[in-house]
PDB file of C-alpha atoms in Angstrom:
ATOM      1  CA  MET L   1      26.673 -33.548 -32.743  1.00  0.00           C
ATOM      2  CA  SER L   2      26.863 -34.768 -29.184  1.00  0.00           C
ATOM      3  CA  PHE L   3      30.323 -35.387 -27.871  1.00  0.00           C
ATOM      4  CA  ASN L   4      31.008 -36.641 -24.331  1.00  0.00           C
ATOM      5  CA  VAL L   5      34.563 -35.447 -23.558  1.00  0.00           C
ATOM      6  CA  SER L   6      34.204 -35.561 -19.783  1.00  0.00           C
ATOM      7  CA  SER L   7      33.949 -39.375 -19.615  1.00  0.00           C
ATOM      8  CA  ASN L   8      37.081 -39.792 -21.786  1.00  0.00           C
ATOM      9  CA  VAL L   9      39.056 -37.292 -19.756  1.00  0.00           C
ATOM     10  CA  SER L  10      38.086 -38.748 -16.403  1.00  0.00           C
ATOM     11  CA  ARG L  11      38.873 -42.274 -17.642  1.00  0.00           C
ATOM     12  CA  ARG L  12      42.315 -41.078 -18.748  1.00  0.00           C
ATOM     13  CA  LEU L  13      42.871 -39.318 -15.454  1.00  0.00           C
ATOM     14  CA  VAL L  14      41.877 -42.411 -13.502  1.00  0.00           C
ATOM     15  CA  LEU L  15      44.179 -44.651 -15.572  1.00  0.00           C
ATOM     16  CA  ARG L  16      47.043 -42.168 -15.298  1.00  0.00           C
ATOM     17  CA  GLY L  17      46.520 -41.816 -11.556  1.00  0.00           C
ATOM     18  CA  THR L  18      46.455 -45.591 -11.137  1.00  0.00           C
ATOM     19  CA  ALA L  19      49.668 -45.994 -13.127  1.00  0.00           C
ATOM     20  CA  VAL L  20      51.401 -43.321 -11.063  1.00  0.00           C
ATOM     21  CA  ALA L  21      50.209 -44.886  -7.799  1.00  0.00           C
ATOM     22  CA  VAL L  22      51.404 -48.362  -8.818  1.00  0.00           C
ATOM     23  CA  ALA L  23      54.794 -47.024  -9.938  1.00  0.00           C
ATOM     24  CA  GLY L  24      55.159 -45.018  -6.728  1.00  0.00           C
ATOM     25  CA  ALA L  25      54.337 -48.045  -4.578  1.00  0.00           C
ATOM     26  CA  ALA L  26      56.814 -50.210  -6.508  1.00  0.00           C
ATOM     27  CA  LEU L  27      59.573 -47.656  -6.008  1.00  0.00           C
ATOM     28  CA  ALA L  28      58.794 -46.976  -2.347  1.00  0.00           C
ATOM     29  CA  ALA L  29      58.457 -50.602  -1.205  1.00  0.00           C
ATOM     30  CA  PRO L  30      62.203 -51.516  -1.147  1.00  0.00           C
ATOM     31  CA  THR L  31      63.019 -48.336   0.764  1.00  0.00           C
ATOM     32  CA  ALA L  32      60.261 -48.950   3.280  1.00  0.00           C
ATOM     33  CA  ILE L  33      61.383 -52.562   3.797  1.00  0.00           C
ATOM     34  CA  ALA L  34      65.016 -51.516   4.300  1.00  0.00           C
ATOM     35  CA  ALA L  35      63.995 -48.781   6.744  1.00  0.00           C
ATOM     36  CA  THR L  36      61.894 -51.257   8.712  1.00  0.00           C
ATOM     37  CA  ARG L  37      64.781 -53.764   8.874  1.00  0.00           C
ATOM     38  CA  THR L  38      67.251 -51.098   9.967  1.00  0.00           C
ATOM     39  CA  ALA L  39      64.892 -49.726  12.609  1.00  0.00           C
ATOM     40  CA  ALA L  40      64.268 -53.217  13.934  1.00  0.00           C
ATOM     41  CA  GLY L  41      67.996 -53.997  13.911  1.00  0.00           C
ATOM     42  CA  THR L  42      67.534 -56.939  11.557  1.00  0.00           C
ATOM     43  CA  ASP L  43      69.275 -55.618   8.473  1.00  0.00           C
ATOM     44  CA  HIS L  44      72.378 -57.783   8.231  1.00  0.00           C
ATOM     45  CA  SER L  45      72.972 -57.208   4.547  1.00  0.00           C
ATOM     46  CA  ASP L  46      76.500 -56.241   3.625  1.00  0.00           C
ATOM     47  CA  HIS L  47      76.185 -53.904   0.673  1.00  0.00           C
ATOM     48  CA  SER L  48      78.789 -51.435   1.912  1.00  0.00           C
ATOM     49  CA  GLY L  49      81.827 -53.655   2.223  1.00  0.00           C
ATOM     50  CA  HIS L  50      81.896 -52.966   5.946  1.00  0.00           C
ATOM     51  CA  GLY L  51      81.152 -56.477   7.099  1.00  0.00           C
ATOM     52  CA  GLY L  52      78.177 -55.130   9.056  1.00  0.00           C
ATOM     53  CA  HIS L  53      80.258 -54.482  12.193  1.00  0.00           C
ATOM     54  CA  GLY L  54      81.087 -50.781  12.267  1.00  0.00           C
ATOM     55  CA  GLY L  55      83.650 -50.603   9.477  1.00  0.00           C
ATOM     56  CA  PRO L  56      85.677 -52.521   6.921  1.00  0.00           C
ATOM     57  CA  GLN L  57      87.259 -55.728   8.121  1.00  0.00           C
ATOM     58  CA  PRO L  58      91.033 -55.507   8.719  1.00  0.00           C
ATOM     59  CA  PHE L  59      93.303 -57.782   6.710  1.00  0.00           C
ATOM     60  CA  ASP L  60      96.983 -58.752   6.638  1.00  0.00           C
ATOM     61  CA  GLU L  61      98.072 -61.219   3.986  1.00  0.00           C
ATOM     62  CA  VAL L  62     100.550 -61.944   1.236  1.00  0.00           C
ATOM     63  CA  TYR L  63      98.870 -61.611  -2.151  1.00  0.00           C
ATOM     64  CA  LYS L  64     100.820 -62.478  -5.304  1.00  0.00           C
ATOM     65  CA  GLY L  65     104.076 -62.038  -3.386  1.00  0.00           C
ATOM     66  CA  ARG L  66     103.136 -58.636  -1.938  1.00  0.00           C
ATOM     67  CA  ARG L  67     102.227 -57.988   1.682  1.00  0.00           C
ATOM     68  CA  ILE L  68      98.923 -56.169   1.865  1.00  0.00           C
ATOM     69  CA  VAL L  69      97.513 -54.755   5.096  1.00  0.00           C
ATOM     70  CA  GLY L  70      94.239 -52.995   5.784  1.00  0.00           C
ATOM     71  CA  LYS L  71      93.338 -51.498   9.138  1.00  0.00           C
ATOM     72  CA  ALA L  72      91.628 -48.625  10.883  1.00  0.00           C
ATOM     73  CA  ALA L  73      93.282 -45.368   9.859  1.00  0.00           C
ATOM     74  CA  GLU L  74      95.578 -43.553  12.229  1.00  0.00           C
ATOM     75  CA  PRO L  75      94.795 -39.870  12.888  1.00  0.00           C
ATOM     76  CA  GLY L  76      96.406 -37.641  10.275  1.00  0.00           C
ATOM     77  CA  SER L  77      96.792 -40.393   7.666  1.00  0.00           C
ATOM     78  CA  HIS L  78      95.245 -40.278   4.213  1.00  0.00           C
ATOM     79  CA  GLY L  79      92.802 -43.009   5.254  1.00  0.00           C
ATOM     80  CA  ALA L  80      91.511 -40.895   8.118  1.00  0.00           C
ATOM     81  CA  HIS L  81      90.643 -38.108   5.663  1.00  0.00           C
ATOM     82  CA  HIS L  82      89.533 -39.814   2.423  1.00  0.00           C
ATOM     83  CA  GLY L  83      89.462 -43.517   3.229  1.00  0.00           C
ATOM     84  CA  GLY L  84      86.451 -43.429   5.513  1.00  0.00           C
ATOM     85  CA  GLY L  85      88.642 -44.152   8.519  1.00  0.00           C
ATOM     86  CA  PHE L  86      90.417 -47.053   6.810  1.00  0.00           C
ATOM     87  CA  SER L  87      93.960 -47.353   5.440  1.00  0.00           C
ATOM     88  CA  ALA L  88      95.437 -49.920   3.061  1.00  0.00           C
ATOM     89  CA  PHE L  89      99.117 -50.676   2.483  1.00  0.00           C
ATOM     90  CA  ILE L  90     101.141 -52.573  -0.107  1.00  0.00           C
ATOM     91  CA  ASP L  91     104.586 -53.594   1.112  1.00  0.00           C
ATOM     92  CA  GLY L  92     104.407 -50.889   3.785  1.00  0.00           C
ATOM     93  CA  GLN L  93     103.478 -48.052   1.405  1.00  0.00           C
ATOM     94  CA  GLU L  94     100.045 -46.513   1.900  1.00  0.00           C
ATOM     95  CA  LEU L  95      97.655 -47.132  -0.969  1.00  0.00           C
ATOM     96  CA  HIS L  96      95.268 -44.206  -1.174  1.00  0.00           C
ATOM     97  CA  VAL L  97      91.777 -45.697  -0.996  1.00  0.00           C
ATOM     98  CA  MET L  98      88.437 -43.966  -0.890  1.00  0.00           C
ATOM     99  CA  GLN L  99      84.921 -45.150  -0.224  1.00  0.00           C
ATOM    100  CA  ASN L 100      82.262 -43.980  -2.667  1.00  0.00           C
ATOM    101  CA  GLY L 101      78.797 -42.894  -1.626  1.00  0.00           C
ATOM    102  CA  ASP L 102      77.344 -46.240  -2.707  1.00  0.00           C
ATOM    103  CA  GLY L 103      79.715 -48.140  -0.410  1.00  0.00           C
ATOM    104  CA  THR L 104      82.122 -49.300  -3.120  1.00  0.00           C
ATOM    105  CA  TRP L 105      85.853 -48.606  -2.958  1.00  0.00           C
ATOM    106  CA  ILE L 106      88.429 -47.145  -5.369  1.00  0.00           C
ATOM    107  CA  SER L 107      92.150 -46.504  -5.131  1.00  0.00           C
ATOM    108  CA  VAL L 108      94.655 -44.202  -6.745  1.00  0.00           C
ATOM    109  CA  VAL L 109      95.897 -47.166  -8.820  1.00  0.00           C
ATOM    110  CA  ASN L 110      92.481 -48.147 -10.187  1.00  0.00           C
ATOM    111  CA  HIS L 111      90.471 -44.956  -9.813  1.00  0.00           C
ATOM    112  CA  TYR L 112      87.797 -45.778 -12.394  1.00  0.00           C
ATOM    113  CA  GLU L 113      86.979 -49.310 -11.225  1.00  0.00           C
ATOM    114  CA  THR L 114      84.933 -49.918  -8.090  1.00  0.00           C
ATOM    115  CA  TYR L 115      85.306 -52.815  -5.678  1.00  0.00           C
ATOM    116  CA  PRO L 116      83.061 -54.037  -2.856  1.00  0.00           C
ATOM    117  CA  THR L 117      85.690 -53.998  -0.071  1.00  0.00           C
ATOM    118  CA  PRO L 118      89.074 -52.461   0.771  1.00  0.00           C
ATOM    119  CA  LEU L 119      90.599 -55.958   0.495  1.00  0.00           C
ATOM    120  CA  ALA L 120      89.281 -56.333  -3.060  1.00  0.00           C
ATOM    121  CA  VAL L 121      90.520 -52.880  -4.129  1.00  0.00           C
ATOM    122  CA  THR L 122      93.958 -53.545  -2.591  1.00  0.00           C
ATOM    123  CA  ARG L 123      94.276 -56.908  -4.360  1.00  0.00           C
ATOM    124  CA  ALA L 124      93.253 -55.248  -7.631  1.00  0.00           C
ATOM    125  CA  ALA L 125      95.944 -52.595  -7.123  1.00  0.00           C
ATOM    126  CA  VAL L 126      98.563 -55.337  -6.670  1.00  0.00           C
ATOM    127  CA  GLU L 127      97.451 -56.869  -9.959  1.00  0.00           C
ATOM    128  CA  LYS L 128      97.587 -53.507 -11.767  1.00  0.00           C
ATOM    129  CA  LEU L 129     101.049 -52.737 -10.390  1.00  0.00           C
ATOM    130  CA  ARG L 130     102.427 -55.980 -11.904  1.00  0.00           C
ATOM    131  CA  GLY L 131     105.377 -55.981  -9.507  1.00  0.00           C
ATOM    132  CA  ALA L 132     106.065 -52.226  -9.673  1.00  0.00           C
ATOM    133  CA  VAL L 133     106.716 -50.444  -6.386  1.00  0.00           C
ATOM    134  CA  LEU L 134     103.897 -48.286  -5.054  1.00  0.00           C
ATOM    135  CA  VAL L 135     105.275 -44.744  -4.903  1.00  0.00           C
ATOM    136  CA  PRO L 136     104.025 -42.425  -2.144  1.00  0.00           C
ATOM    137  CA  ILE L 137     101.865 -39.560  -3.349  1.00  0.00           C
ATOM    138  CA  ALA L 138     102.520 -36.044  -2.117  1.00  0.00           C
ATOM    139  CA  THR L 139      99.197 -34.716  -0.865  1.00  0.00           C
ATOM    140  CA  ALA L 140     100.301 -31.239   0.213  1.00  0.00           C
TER     141      ALA L 140
END
């Protein structure tokens, strides 16, 4: 009873190794491309909501009858601590915003929904408030 196990095992090992190598290359390629673009200074994609120019774009507009403002945070403000250096306001009251690790934004009004920019999260907060006044939050 002759039984050639070694050829079956090595064939399996080769196939498994090939599958792992292909999967590894497929997973590593996007990271390598992004790193190359960033190193070359050619990555102009805007996945973070920062507009690609050092931070979120400021805004000042009236949205659904409410004045919303977004700007660089002043030292000591909530935005300087949690907002990634950015503050948002609705009718002069600071809306607590925070940037997530993936670049999306949330606010105290809509904490479980993410938005691509501070402008989008501030507009969404106005919609959720439905005319209610934004009440300051005690953070101490």
